[in-house]
């Protein structure tokens, strides 16, 4: 199967989800949400829907960045904006189901905000909240919106298109583009990424490796964990592009054992990549081969 065929199938699946006639319920299931009680909330949702014979699509998503008001539950009724509810407990679920799903009252007193087009009286736009308004999401823009354990969700939202484009370029062209972009390391020194890649490509030797350090160097920030839990394919696609650019055929991801959810989702993502010919020998029919291992620390 070509990547275009894979992409077409993924988009069809995503569009069917987006235009479903059933309500959709998204539960924040990153470590922050789980620590705040998301599993109990998820169980309450499933129980309440079953008791009322209501069919809905329930999706566990990564952290959207509002860890301090987890558990987060978002509800999308067909034809209506997505509504986010924060600090949700199992006790609140019957009211949300009764008032909103059954009777059409969106419970503005419980809502944080809406996402997407359309507005609901008494509920602000979520991304107009002071904490979110200044943000421009690039790496994290899929977190909280896709199922992190679905490669099709990632591909339908532009995932792996960058890799496909890169494979049609010369490695030197990729490095030049990264250099022109001004992309820099985010570890503190701000070293130009294009220069790093150029040094690696020019380094002597035939065996080169890409190492992803998913250990947190900034205590309390948990940036790596959030990305790996919410959009693991973003990291893996970046590793593939970097590997192709510098001439590496093997890679390692170091992730601490205290991040079991990140490790789980990485393993699932890598298995999906192998099924779609995005990892291993002759990726997508090209001359580029790349093998990847996870090192748990």
PDB file of C-alpha atoms in Angstrom:
ATOM      1  CA  UNK A   1       0.000   0.000   0.000  1.00  0.00           C
ATOM      2  CA  UNK A   2       1.363   3.430  -0.954  1.00  0.00           C
ATOM      3  CA  UNK A   3       1.409   6.309   1.490  1.00  0.00           C
ATOM      4  CA  UNK A   4      -1.295   8.079  -0.519  1.00  0.00           C
ATOM      5  CA  UNK A   5      -3.526   5.030  -0.106  1.00  0.00           C
ATOM      6  CA  UNK A   6      -2.753   4.940   3.627  1.00  0.00           C
ATOM      7  CA  UNK A   7      -3.469   8.660   3.887  1.00  0.00           C
ATOM      8  CA  UNK A   8      -6.756   8.382   1.982  1.00  0.00           C
ATOM      9  CA  UNK A   9      -7.962   5.628   4.300  1.00  0.00           C
ATOM     10  CA  UNK A  10      -6.907   7.609   7.369  1.00  0.00           C
ATOM     11  CA  UNK A  11      -8.714  10.743   6.169  1.00  0.00           C
ATOM     12  CA  UNK A  12     -11.862   8.738   5.412  1.00  0.00           C
ATOM     13  CA  UNK A  13     -11.777   7.298   8.943  1.00  0.00           C
ATOM     14  CA  UNK A  14     -11.231  10.740  10.478  1.00  0.00           C
ATOM     15  CA  UNK A  15     -13.992  12.380   8.442  1.00  0.00           C
ATOM     16  CA  UNK A  16     -16.410   9.601   9.396  1.00  0.00           C
ATOM     17  CA  UNK A  17     -15.563  10.338  13.036  1.00  0.00           C
ATOM     18  CA  UNK A  18     -15.919  14.104  12.577  1.00  0.00           C
ATOM     19  CA  UNK A  19     -19.319  13.720  10.899  1.00  0.00           C
ATOM     20  CA  UNK A  20     -20.645  10.959  13.114  1.00  0.00           C
ATOM     21  CA  UNK A  21     -24.323  11.110  14.037  1.00  0.00           C
ATOM     22  CA  UNK A  22     -23.418   9.863  17.509  1.00  0.00           C
ATOM     23  CA  UNK A  23     -22.201  12.172  20.278  1.00  0.00           C
ATOM     24  CA  UNK A  24     -18.465  12.040  20.944  1.00  0.00           C
ATOM     25  CA  UNK A  25     -16.906  12.179  24.389  1.00  0.00           C
ATOM     26  CA  UNK A  26     -13.192  12.872  24.777  1.00  0.00           C
ATOM     27  CA  UNK A  27     -11.534  12.137  28.107  1.00  0.00           C
ATOM     28  CA  UNK A  28      -8.132  13.562  29.021  1.00  0.00           C
ATOM     29  CA  UNK A  29      -6.087  10.445  29.691  1.00  0.00           C
ATOM     30  CA  UNK A  30      -2.561  11.715  30.087  1.00  0.00           C
ATOM     31  CA  UNK A  31      -0.729  11.036  33.336  1.00  0.00           C
ATOM     32  CA  UNK A  32      -2.084  14.299  34.782  1.00  0.00           C
ATOM     33  CA  UNK A  33      -5.670  13.306  34.009  1.00  0.00           C
ATOM     34  CA  UNK A  34      -5.231   9.769  35.283  1.00  0.00           C
ATOM     35  CA  UNK A  35      -3.654  11.053  38.502  1.00  0.00           C
ATOM     36  CA  UNK A  36      -6.674  13.316  39.012  1.00  0.00           C
ATOM     37  CA  UNK A  37      -9.171  10.470  38.585  1.00  0.00           C
ATOM     38  CA  UNK A  38      -9.852  10.154  34.839  1.00  0.00           C
ATOM     39  CA  UNK A  39     -10.229   6.367  35.031  1.00  0.00           C
ATOM     40  CA  UNK A  40     -13.115   6.662  37.501  1.00  0.00           C
ATOM     41  CA  UNK A  41     -14.694   9.361  35.337  1.00  0.00           C
ATOM     42  CA  UNK A  42     -14.353   7.183  32.239  1.00  0.00           C
ATOM     43  CA  UNK A  43     -15.993   4.266  34.050  1.00  0.00           C
ATOM     44  CA  UNK A  44     -18.841   6.537  35.183  1.00  0.00           C
ATOM     45  CA  UNK A  45     -19.401   7.714  31.607  1.00  0.00           C
ATOM     46  CA  UNK A  46     -19.548   4.155  30.284  1.00  0.00           C
ATOM     47  CA  UNK A  47     -21.943   3.096  33.056  1.00  0.00           C
ATOM     48  CA  UNK A  48     -24.271   6.080  32.619  1.00  0.00           C
ATOM     49  CA  UNK A  49     -24.460   5.688  28.844  1.00  0.00           C
ATOM     50  CA  UNK A  50     -25.134   1.958  29.145  1.00  0.00           C
ATOM     51  CA  UNK A  51     -27.928   2.501  31.666  1.00  0.00           C
ATOM     52  CA  UNK A  52     -29.608   4.986  29.338  1.00  0.00           C
ATOM     53  CA  UNK A  53     -28.936   3.006  26.143  1.00  0.00           C
ATOM     54  CA  UNK A  54     -27.126   5.983  24.629  1.00  0.00           C
ATOM     55  CA  UNK A  55     -24.571   5.206  21.931  1.00  0.00           C
ATOM     56  CA  UNK A  56     -21.561   7.501  21.937  1.00  0.00           C
ATOM     57  CA  UNK A  57     -17.979   7.417  20.713  1.00  0.00           C
ATOM     58  CA  UNK A  58     -15.570   7.652  23.648  1.00  0.00           C
ATOM     59  CA  UNK A  59     -11.950   8.588  22.931  1.00  0.00           C
ATOM     60  CA  UNK A  60      -9.063   8.884  25.347  1.00  0.00           C
ATOM     61  CA  UNK A  61      -6.822  11.804  24.385  1.00  0.00           C
ATOM     62  CA  UNK A  62      -3.604  13.357  25.647  1.00  0.00           C
ATOM     63  CA  UNK A  63      -3.186  16.472  27.757  1.00  0.00           C
ATOM     64  CA  UNK A  64      -4.320  19.759  26.218  1.00  0.00           C
ATOM     65  CA  UNK A  65      -2.245  21.711  28.737  1.00  0.00           C
ATOM     66  CA  UNK A  66      -4.764  22.371  31.505  1.00  0.00           C
ATOM     67  CA  UNK A  67      -3.393  19.860  33.996  1.00  0.00           C
ATOM     68  CA  UNK A  68      -4.547  21.916  36.969  1.00  0.00           C
ATOM     69  CA  UNK A  69      -8.232  21.354  36.137  1.00  0.00           C
ATOM     70  CA  UNK A  70      -8.115  17.689  35.192  1.00  0.00           C
ATOM     71  CA  UNK A  71      -9.992  15.453  34.749  1.00  0.00           C
ATOM     72  CA  UNK A  72     -11.145  17.091  31.521  1.00  0.00           C
ATOM     73  CA  UNK A  73     -14.126  15.779  29.594  1.00  0.00           C
ATOM     74  CA  UNK A  74     -15.122  17.220  26.229  1.00  0.00           C
ATOM     75  CA  UNK A  75     -18.478  16.550  24.601  1.00  0.00           C
ATOM     76  CA  UNK A  76     -19.261  16.982  20.914  1.00  0.00           C
ATOM     77  CA  UNK A  77     -22.915  16.705  19.962  1.00  0.00           C
ATOM     78  CA  UNK A  78     -23.569  16.439  16.211  1.00  0.00           C
ATOM     79  CA  UNK A  79     -24.013  19.930  14.803  1.00  0.00           C
ATOM     80  CA  UNK A  80     -22.724  21.668  17.937  1.00  0.00           C
ATOM     81  CA  UNK A  81     -19.322  23.000  19.061  1.00  0.00           C
ATOM     82  CA  UNK A  82     -17.070  20.906  21.236  1.00  0.00           C
ATOM     83  CA  UNK A  83     -17.486  21.828  24.907  1.00  0.00           C
ATOM     84  CA  UNK A  84     -14.759  21.300  27.513  1.00  0.00           C
ATOM     85  CA  UNK A  85     -15.619  20.589  31.140  1.00  0.00           C
ATOM     86  CA  UNK A  86     -12.966  20.685  33.870  1.00  0.00           C
ATOM     87  CA  UNK A  87     -12.569  19.183  37.333  1.00  0.00           C
ATOM     88  CA  UNK A  88     -15.035  16.493  36.313  1.00  0.00           C
ATOM     89  CA  UNK A  89     -15.887  13.860  38.916  1.00  0.00           C
ATOM     90  CA  UNK A  90     -17.955  10.674  38.550  1.00  0.00           C
ATOM     91  CA  UNK A  91     -20.768  12.438  40.432  1.00  0.00           C
ATOM     92  CA  UNK A  92     -21.066  15.091  37.705  1.00  0.00           C
ATOM     93  CA  UNK A  93     -21.474  12.607  34.853  1.00  0.00           C
ATOM     94  CA  UNK A  94     -25.209  11.830  35.347  1.00  0.00           C
ATOM     95  CA  UNK A  95     -25.988  15.551  35.164  1.00  0.00           C
ATOM     96  CA  UNK A  96     -23.934  16.078  31.989  1.00  0.00           C
ATOM     97  CA  UNK A  97     -25.622  13.126  30.319  1.00  0.00           C
ATOM     98  CA  UNK A  98     -29.135  14.068  31.488  1.00  0.00           C
ATOM     99  CA  UNK A  99     -28.915  17.808  30.926  1.00  0.00           C
ATOM    100  CA  UNK A 100     -26.800  17.983  27.776  1.00  0.00           C
ATOM    101  CA  UNK A 101     -26.959  14.702  25.877  1.00  0.00           C
ATOM    102  CA  UNK A 102     -30.643  14.073  26.647  1.00  0.00           C
ATOM    103  CA  UNK A 103     -32.196  17.526  27.142  1.00  0.00           C
ATOM    104  CA  UNK A 104     -29.826  19.826  25.243  1.00  0.00           C
ATOM    105  CA  UNK A 105     -28.776  22.043  28.166  1.00  0.00           C
ATOM    106  CA  UNK A 106     -24.964  22.448  27.848  1.00  0.00           C
ATOM    107  CA  UNK A 107     -24.498  23.247  31.570  1.00  0.00           C
ATOM    108  CA  UNK A 108     -22.657  26.592  31.191  1.00  0.00           C
ATOM    109  CA  UNK A 109     -21.926  26.627  34.927  1.00  0.00           C
ATOM    110  CA  UNK A 110     -19.729  23.537  34.504  1.00  0.00           C
ATOM    111  CA  UNK A 111     -18.170  24.401  31.132  1.00  0.00           C
ATOM    112  CA  UNK A 112     -14.690  25.821  30.607  1.00  0.00           C
ATOM    113  CA  UNK A 113     -15.138  26.778  26.975  1.00  0.00           C
ATOM    114  CA  UNK A 114     -15.940  25.736  23.438  1.00  0.00           C
ATOM    115  CA  UNK A 115     -13.489  24.571  20.780  1.00  0.00           C
ATOM    116  CA  UNK A 116     -13.918  25.156  17.070  1.00  0.00           C
ATOM    117  CA  UNK A 117     -16.516  27.052  15.086  1.00  0.00           C
ATOM    118  CA  UNK A 118     -19.749  28.183  16.651  1.00  0.00           C
ATOM    119  CA  UNK A 119     -20.512  29.640  20.040  1.00  0.00           C
ATOM    120  CA  UNK A 120     -22.865  28.718  22.865  1.00  0.00           C
ATOM    121  CA  UNK A 121     -24.420  31.438  24.998  1.00  0.00           C
ATOM    122  CA  UNK A 122     -22.800  31.676  28.391  1.00  0.00           C
ATOM    123  CA  UNK A 123     -19.713  29.649  27.402  1.00  0.00           C
ATOM    124  CA  UNK A 124     -16.510  31.382  26.201  1.00  0.00           C
ATOM    125  CA  UNK A 125     -14.155  30.078  23.545  1.00  0.00           C
ATOM    126  CA  UNK A 126     -11.617  27.858  25.319  1.00  0.00           C
ATOM    127  CA  UNK A 127      -8.646  29.336  23.487  1.00  0.00           C
ATOM    128  CA  UNK A 128      -9.710  32.851  24.478  1.00  0.00           C
ATOM    129  CA  UNK A 129      -9.069  32.018  28.130  1.00  0.00           C
ATOM    130  CA  UNK A 130      -6.120  34.045  29.504  1.00  0.00           C
ATOM    131  CA  UNK A 131      -3.895  30.981  29.959  1.00  0.00           C
ATOM    132  CA  UNK A 132      -4.423  29.790  26.374  1.00  0.00           C
ATOM    133  CA  UNK A 133      -4.893  32.994  24.358  1.00  0.00           C
ATOM    134  CA  UNK A 134      -1.170  33.833  23.905  1.00  0.00           C
ATOM    135  CA  UNK A 135      -0.201  30.307  22.924  1.00  0.00           C
ATOM    136  CA  UNK A 136       0.809  29.266  19.416  1.00  0.00           C
ATOM    137  CA  UNK A 137       0.892  25.477  19.369  1.00  0.00           C
ATOM    138  CA  UNK A 138       3.261  23.824  16.940  1.00  0.00           C
ATOM    139  CA  UNK A 139       4.680  20.593  18.332  1.00  0.00           C
ATOM    140  CA  UNK A 140       1.758  20.145  20.719  1.00  0.00           C
ATOM    141  CA  UNK A 141      -1.085  21.144  18.402  1.00  0.00           C
ATOM    142  CA  UNK A 142      -2.429  17.569  18.064  1.00  0.00           C
ATOM    143  CA  UNK A 143      -2.334  16.810  21.799  1.00  0.00           C
ATOM    144  CA  UNK A 144      -5.838  16.594  23.189  1.00  0.00           C
ATOM    145  CA  UNK A 145      -7.415  16.332  19.745  1.00  0.00           C
ATOM    146  CA  UNK A 146      -6.399  12.906  18.434  1.00  0.00           C
ATOM    147  CA  UNK A 147      -6.297   9.426  19.899  1.00  0.00           C
ATOM    148  CA  UNK A 148      -2.565   9.031  20.652  1.00  0.00           C
ATOM    149  CA  UNK A 149      -2.858   5.303  20.040  1.00  0.00           C
ATOM    150  CA  UNK A 150      -4.212   5.765  16.500  1.00  0.00           C
ATOM    151  CA  UNK A 151      -1.734   6.253  13.671  1.00  0.00           C
ATOM    152  CA  UNK A 152      -4.665   6.974  11.357  1.00  0.00           C
ATOM    153  CA  UNK A 153      -5.696   9.976  13.458  1.00  0.00           C
ATOM    154  CA  UNK A 154      -2.137  11.296  13.211  1.00  0.00           C
ATOM    155  CA  UNK A 155      -1.862  10.739   9.456  1.00  0.00           C
ATOM    156  CA  UNK A 156      -5.296  12.262   8.787  1.00  0.00           C
ATOM    157  CA  UNK A 157      -4.096  15.437  10.506  1.00  0.00           C
ATOM    158  CA  UNK A 158      -0.962  15.819   8.405  1.00  0.00           C
ATOM    159  CA  UNK A 159       1.247  13.248  10.110  1.00  0.00           C
ATOM    160  CA  UNK A 160       4.124  11.682   8.159  1.00  0.00           C
ATOM    161  CA  UNK A 161       3.579  14.082   5.247  1.00  0.00           C
ATOM    162  CA  UNK A 162       6.804  15.765   6.313  1.00  0.00           C
ATOM    163  CA  UNK A 163       8.649  12.456   6.122  1.00  0.00           C
ATOM    164  CA  UNK A 164       7.266  11.745   2.651  1.00  0.00           C
ATOM    165  CA  UNK A 165       8.396  15.178   1.487  1.00  0.00           C
ATOM    166  CA  UNK A 166      11.814  14.674   3.060  1.00  0.00           C
ATOM    167  CA  UNK A 167      12.326  11.345   1.300  1.00  0.00           C
ATOM    168  CA  UNK A 168      11.882  13.177  -2.002  1.00  0.00           C
ATOM    169  CA  UNK A 169      14.726  15.557  -1.152  1.00  0.00           C
ATOM    170  CA  UNK A 170      18.477  15.174  -0.844  1.00  0.00           C
ATOM    171  CA  UNK A 171      19.721  15.056   2.762  1.00  0.00           C
ATOM    172  CA  UNK A 172      21.705  18.244   2.168  1.00  0.00           C
ATOM    173  CA  UNK A 173      18.525  20.011   1.042  1.00  0.00           C
ATOM    174  CA  UNK A 174      16.756  19.008   4.243  1.00  0.00           C
ATOM    175  CA  UNK A 175      19.605  20.310   6.370  1.00  0.00           C
ATOM    176  CA  UNK A 176      19.632  23.567   4.415  1.00  0.00           C
ATOM    177  CA  UNK A 177      15.885  24.008   4.939  1.00  0.00           C
ATOM    178  CA  UNK A 178      16.172  23.310   8.674  1.00  0.00           C
ATOM    179  CA  UNK A 179      19.042  25.797   8.878  1.00  0.00           C
ATOM    180  CA  UNK A 180      17.052  28.492   7.067  1.00  0.00           C
ATOM    181  CA  UNK A 181      14.067  27.895   9.359  1.00  0.00           C
ATOM    182  CA  UNK A 182      16.079  29.056  12.364  1.00  0.00           C
ATOM    183  CA  UNK A 183      15.081  25.990  14.379  1.00  0.00           C
ATOM    184  CA  UNK A 184      17.145  25.698  17.544  1.00  0.00           C
ATOM    185  CA  UNK A 185      17.616  23.253  20.378  1.00  0.00           C
ATOM    186  CA  UNK A 186      15.324  23.744  23.351  1.00  0.00           C
ATOM    187  CA  UNK A 187      17.670  22.543  26.061  1.00  0.00           C
ATOM    188  CA  UNK A 188      18.799  26.027  27.039  1.00  0.00           C
ATOM    189  CA  UNK A 189      21.771  26.774  24.778  1.00  0.00           C
ATOM    190  CA  UNK A 190      19.628  27.313  21.682  1.00  0.00           C
ATOM    191  CA  UNK A 191      22.168  25.694  19.359  1.00  0.00           C
ATOM    192  CA  UNK A 192      21.039  25.782  15.682  1.00  0.00           C
ATOM    193  CA  UNK A 193      19.529  22.417  14.736  1.00  0.00           C
ATOM    194  CA  UNK A 194      20.656  22.669  11.116  1.00  0.00           C
ATOM    195  CA  UNK A 195      24.272  22.994  12.242  1.00  0.00           C
ATOM    196  CA  UNK A 196      23.951  19.952  14.497  1.00  0.00           C
ATOM    197  CA  UNK A 197      22.588  17.882  11.637  1.00  0.00           C
ATOM    198  CA  UNK A 198      25.287  19.142   9.279  1.00  0.00           C
ATOM    199  CA  UNK A 199      28.040  18.224  11.763  1.00  0.00           C
ATOM    200  CA  UNK A 200      26.574  14.738  12.139  1.00  0.00           C
ATOM    201  CA  UNK A 201      26.232  14.171   8.417  1.00  0.00           C
ATOM    202  CA  UNK A 202      29.826  15.259   7.790  1.00  0.00           C
ATOM    203  CA  UNK A 203      31.246  13.234  10.693  1.00  0.00           C
ATOM    204  CA  UNK A 204      33.478  10.321   9.645  1.00  0.00           C
ATOM    205  CA  UNK A 205      32.242   6.758   9.989  1.00  0.00           C
ATOM    206  CA  UNK A 206      29.507   4.690   8.393  1.00  0.00           C
ATOM    207  CA  UNK A 207      27.439   3.890  11.491  1.00  0.00           C
ATOM    208  CA  UNK A 208      25.432   6.785  12.856  1.00  0.00           C
ATOM    209  CA  UNK A 209      22.636   6.855  15.402  1.00  0.00           C
ATOM    210  CA  UNK A 210      19.748   9.085  16.391  1.00  0.00           C
ATOM    211  CA  UNK A 211      19.200   9.261  20.149  1.00  0.00           C
ATOM    212  CA  UNK A 212      15.964  10.626  21.575  1.00  0.00           C
ATOM    213  CA  UNK A 213      16.499  11.650  25.185  1.00  0.00           C
ATOM    214  CA  UNK A 214      12.989  11.464  26.631  1.00  0.00           C
ATOM    215  CA  UNK A 215      14.238  11.916  30.175  1.00  0.00           C
ATOM    216  CA  UNK A 216      13.212  15.201  31.784  1.00  0.00           C
ATOM    217  CA  UNK A 217      16.124  17.546  32.303  1.00  0.00           C
ATOM    218  CA  UNK A 218      13.843  20.239  33.699  1.00  0.00           C
ATOM    219  CA  UNK A 219      12.274  19.023  36.961  1.00  0.00           C
ATOM    220  CA  UNK A 220       8.545  19.608  37.074  1.00  0.00           C
ATOM    221  CA  UNK A 221       8.150  20.605  33.412  1.00  0.00           C
ATOM    222  CA  UNK A 222       7.156  17.192  32.033  1.00  0.00           C
ATOM    223  CA  UNK A 223       7.299  18.439  28.428  1.00  0.00           C
ATOM    224  CA  UNK A 224       8.678  15.203  27.030  1.00  0.00           C
ATOM    225  CA  UNK A 225       6.148  13.056  28.822  1.00  0.00           C
ATOM    226  CA  UNK A 226       3.187  15.147  27.658  1.00  0.00           C
ATOM    227  CA  UNK A 227       4.245  14.961  24.019  1.00  0.00           C
ATOM    228  CA  UNK A 228       4.972  11.231  24.096  1.00  0.00           C
ATOM    229  CA  UNK A 229       1.633  10.550  25.781  1.00  0.00           C
ATOM    230  CA  UNK A 230      -0.413  12.853  23.562  1.00  0.00           C
ATOM    231  CA  UNK A 231       1.217  12.556  20.129  1.00  0.00           C
ATOM    232  CA  UNK A 232       4.004   9.934  20.091  1.00  0.00           C
ATOM    233  CA  UNK A 233       4.107   9.819  16.295  1.00  0.00           C
ATOM    234  CA  UNK A 234       5.253  13.464  16.251  1.00  0.00           C
ATOM    235  CA  UNK A 235       8.477  12.448  17.984  1.00  0.00           C
ATOM    236  CA  UNK A 236       8.954   9.357  15.850  1.00  0.00           C
ATOM    237  CA  UNK A 237       8.421  11.206  12.574  1.00  0.00           C
ATOM    238  CA  UNK A 238      10.963  13.807  13.656  1.00  0.00           C
ATOM    239  CA  UNK A 239      13.482  11.068  14.414  1.00  0.00           C
ATOM    240  CA  UNK A 240      12.988   9.560  10.957  1.00  0.00           C
ATOM    241  CA  UNK A 241      13.540  12.873   9.185  1.00  0.00           C
ATOM    242  CA  UNK A 242      16.646  13.585  11.261  1.00  0.00           C
ATOM    243  CA  UNK A 243      17.992  10.074  10.632  1.00  0.00           C
ATOM    244  CA  UNK A 244      17.535  10.392   6.885  1.00  0.00           C
ATOM    245  CA  UNK A 245      19.195  13.815   6.899  1.00  0.00           C
ATOM    246  CA  UNK A 246      22.331  12.743   8.779  1.00  0.00           C
ATOM    247  CA  UNK A 247      22.638   9.229   7.340  1.00  0.00           C
ATOM    248  CA  UNK A 248      21.670   7.220  10.430  1.00  0.00           C
ATOM    249  CA  UNK A 249      20.109   3.784  10.150  1.00  0.00           C
ATOM    250  CA  UNK A 250      19.500   3.083  13.839  1.00  0.00           C
ATOM    251  CA  UNK A 251      17.998   4.959  16.740  1.00  0.00           C
ATOM    252  CA  UNK A 252      17.259   4.689  20.441  1.00  0.00           C
ATOM    253  CA  UNK A 253      14.667   6.325  22.651  1.00  0.00           C
ATOM    254  CA  UNK A 254      15.663   6.628  26.292  1.00  0.00           C
ATOM    255  CA  UNK A 255      12.582   6.992  28.485  1.00  0.00           C
ATOM    256  CA  UNK A 256      12.443   6.662  32.240  1.00  0.00           C
ATOM    257  CA  UNK A 257      10.514   3.776  33.783  1.00  0.00           C
ATOM    258  CA  UNK A 258       8.412   6.249  35.782  1.00  0.00           C
ATOM    259  CA  UNK A 259       6.619   7.105  32.530  1.00  0.00           C
ATOM    260  CA  UNK A 260       4.743   3.842  31.890  1.00  0.00           C
ATOM    261  CA  UNK A 261       2.050   5.499  29.776  1.00  0.00           C
ATOM    262  CA  UNK A 262       4.604   7.168  27.506  1.00  0.00           C
ATOM    263  CA  UNK A 263       6.446   3.855  27.116  1.00  0.00           C
ATOM    264  CA  UNK A 264       3.208   2.050  26.314  1.00  0.00           C
ATOM    265  CA  UNK A 265       2.145   4.558  23.676  1.00  0.00           C
ATOM    266  CA  UNK A 266       5.595   4.624  22.102  1.00  0.00           C
ATOM    267  CA  UNK A 267       5.555   0.839  21.754  1.00  0.00           C
ATOM    268  CA  UNK A 268       2.075   0.921  20.201  1.00  0.00           C
ATOM    269  CA  UNK A 269       3.122   3.672  17.793  1.00  0.00           C
ATOM    270  CA  UNK A 270       6.238   1.808  16.669  1.00  0.00           C
ATOM    271  CA  UNK A 271       4.202  -1.325  15.996  1.00  0.00           C
ATOM    272  CA  UNK A 272       1.790   0.702  13.865  1.00  0.00           C
ATOM    273  CA  UNK A 273       4.685   2.244  11.945  1.00  0.00           C
ATOM    274  CA  UNK A 274       6.026  -1.188  11.065  1.00  0.00           C
ATOM    275  CA  UNK A 275       2.595  -2.222   9.764  1.00  0.00           C
ATOM    276  CA  UNK A 276       2.513   0.841   7.499  1.00  0.00           C
ATOM    277  CA  UNK A 277       6.095   0.411   6.241  1.00  0.00           C
ATOM    278  CA  UNK A 278       7.208   3.533   8.105  1.00  0.00           C
ATOM    279  CA  UNK A 279       9.859   1.744  10.146  1.00  0.00           C
ATOM    280  CA  UNK A 280      12.371  -0.931   9.180  1.00  0.00           C
ATOM    281  CA  UNK A 281      14.000  -1.680   5.836  1.00  0.00           C
ATOM    282  CA  UNK A 282      13.337   0.411   2.721  1.00  0.00           C
ATOM    283  CA  UNK A 283      10.787   2.727   4.291  1.00  0.00           C
ATOM    284  CA  UNK A 284       7.889   3.453   1.913  1.00  0.00           C
ATOM    285  CA  UNK A 285       9.804   1.735  -0.874  1.00  0.00           C
ATOM    286  CA  UNK A 286      12.801   4.073  -0.611  1.00  0.00           C
ATOM    287  CA  UNK A 287      16.487   3.318  -0.070  1.00  0.00           C
ATOM    288  CA  UNK A 288      16.181   4.617   3.490  1.00  0.00           C
ATOM    289  CA  UNK A 289      16.124   2.048   6.299  1.00  0.00           C
ATOM    290  CA  UNK A 290      15.782   2.859   9.971  1.00  0.00           C
ATOM    291  CA  UNK A 291      15.469   0.614  13.018  1.00  0.00           C
ATOM    292  CA  UNK A 292      14.440   1.886  16.420  1.00  0.00           C
ATOM    293  CA  UNK A 293      14.638   0.564  19.982  1.00  0.00           C
ATOM    294  CA  UNK A 294      13.291   1.809  23.299  1.00  0.00           C
ATOM    295  CA  UNK A 295      15.645   1.836  26.277  1.00  0.00           C
ATOM    296  CA  UNK A 296      13.770   1.987  29.558  1.00  0.00           C
ATOM    297  CA  UNK A 297      15.736   3.640  32.335  1.00  0.00           C
TER     298      UNK A 297
END
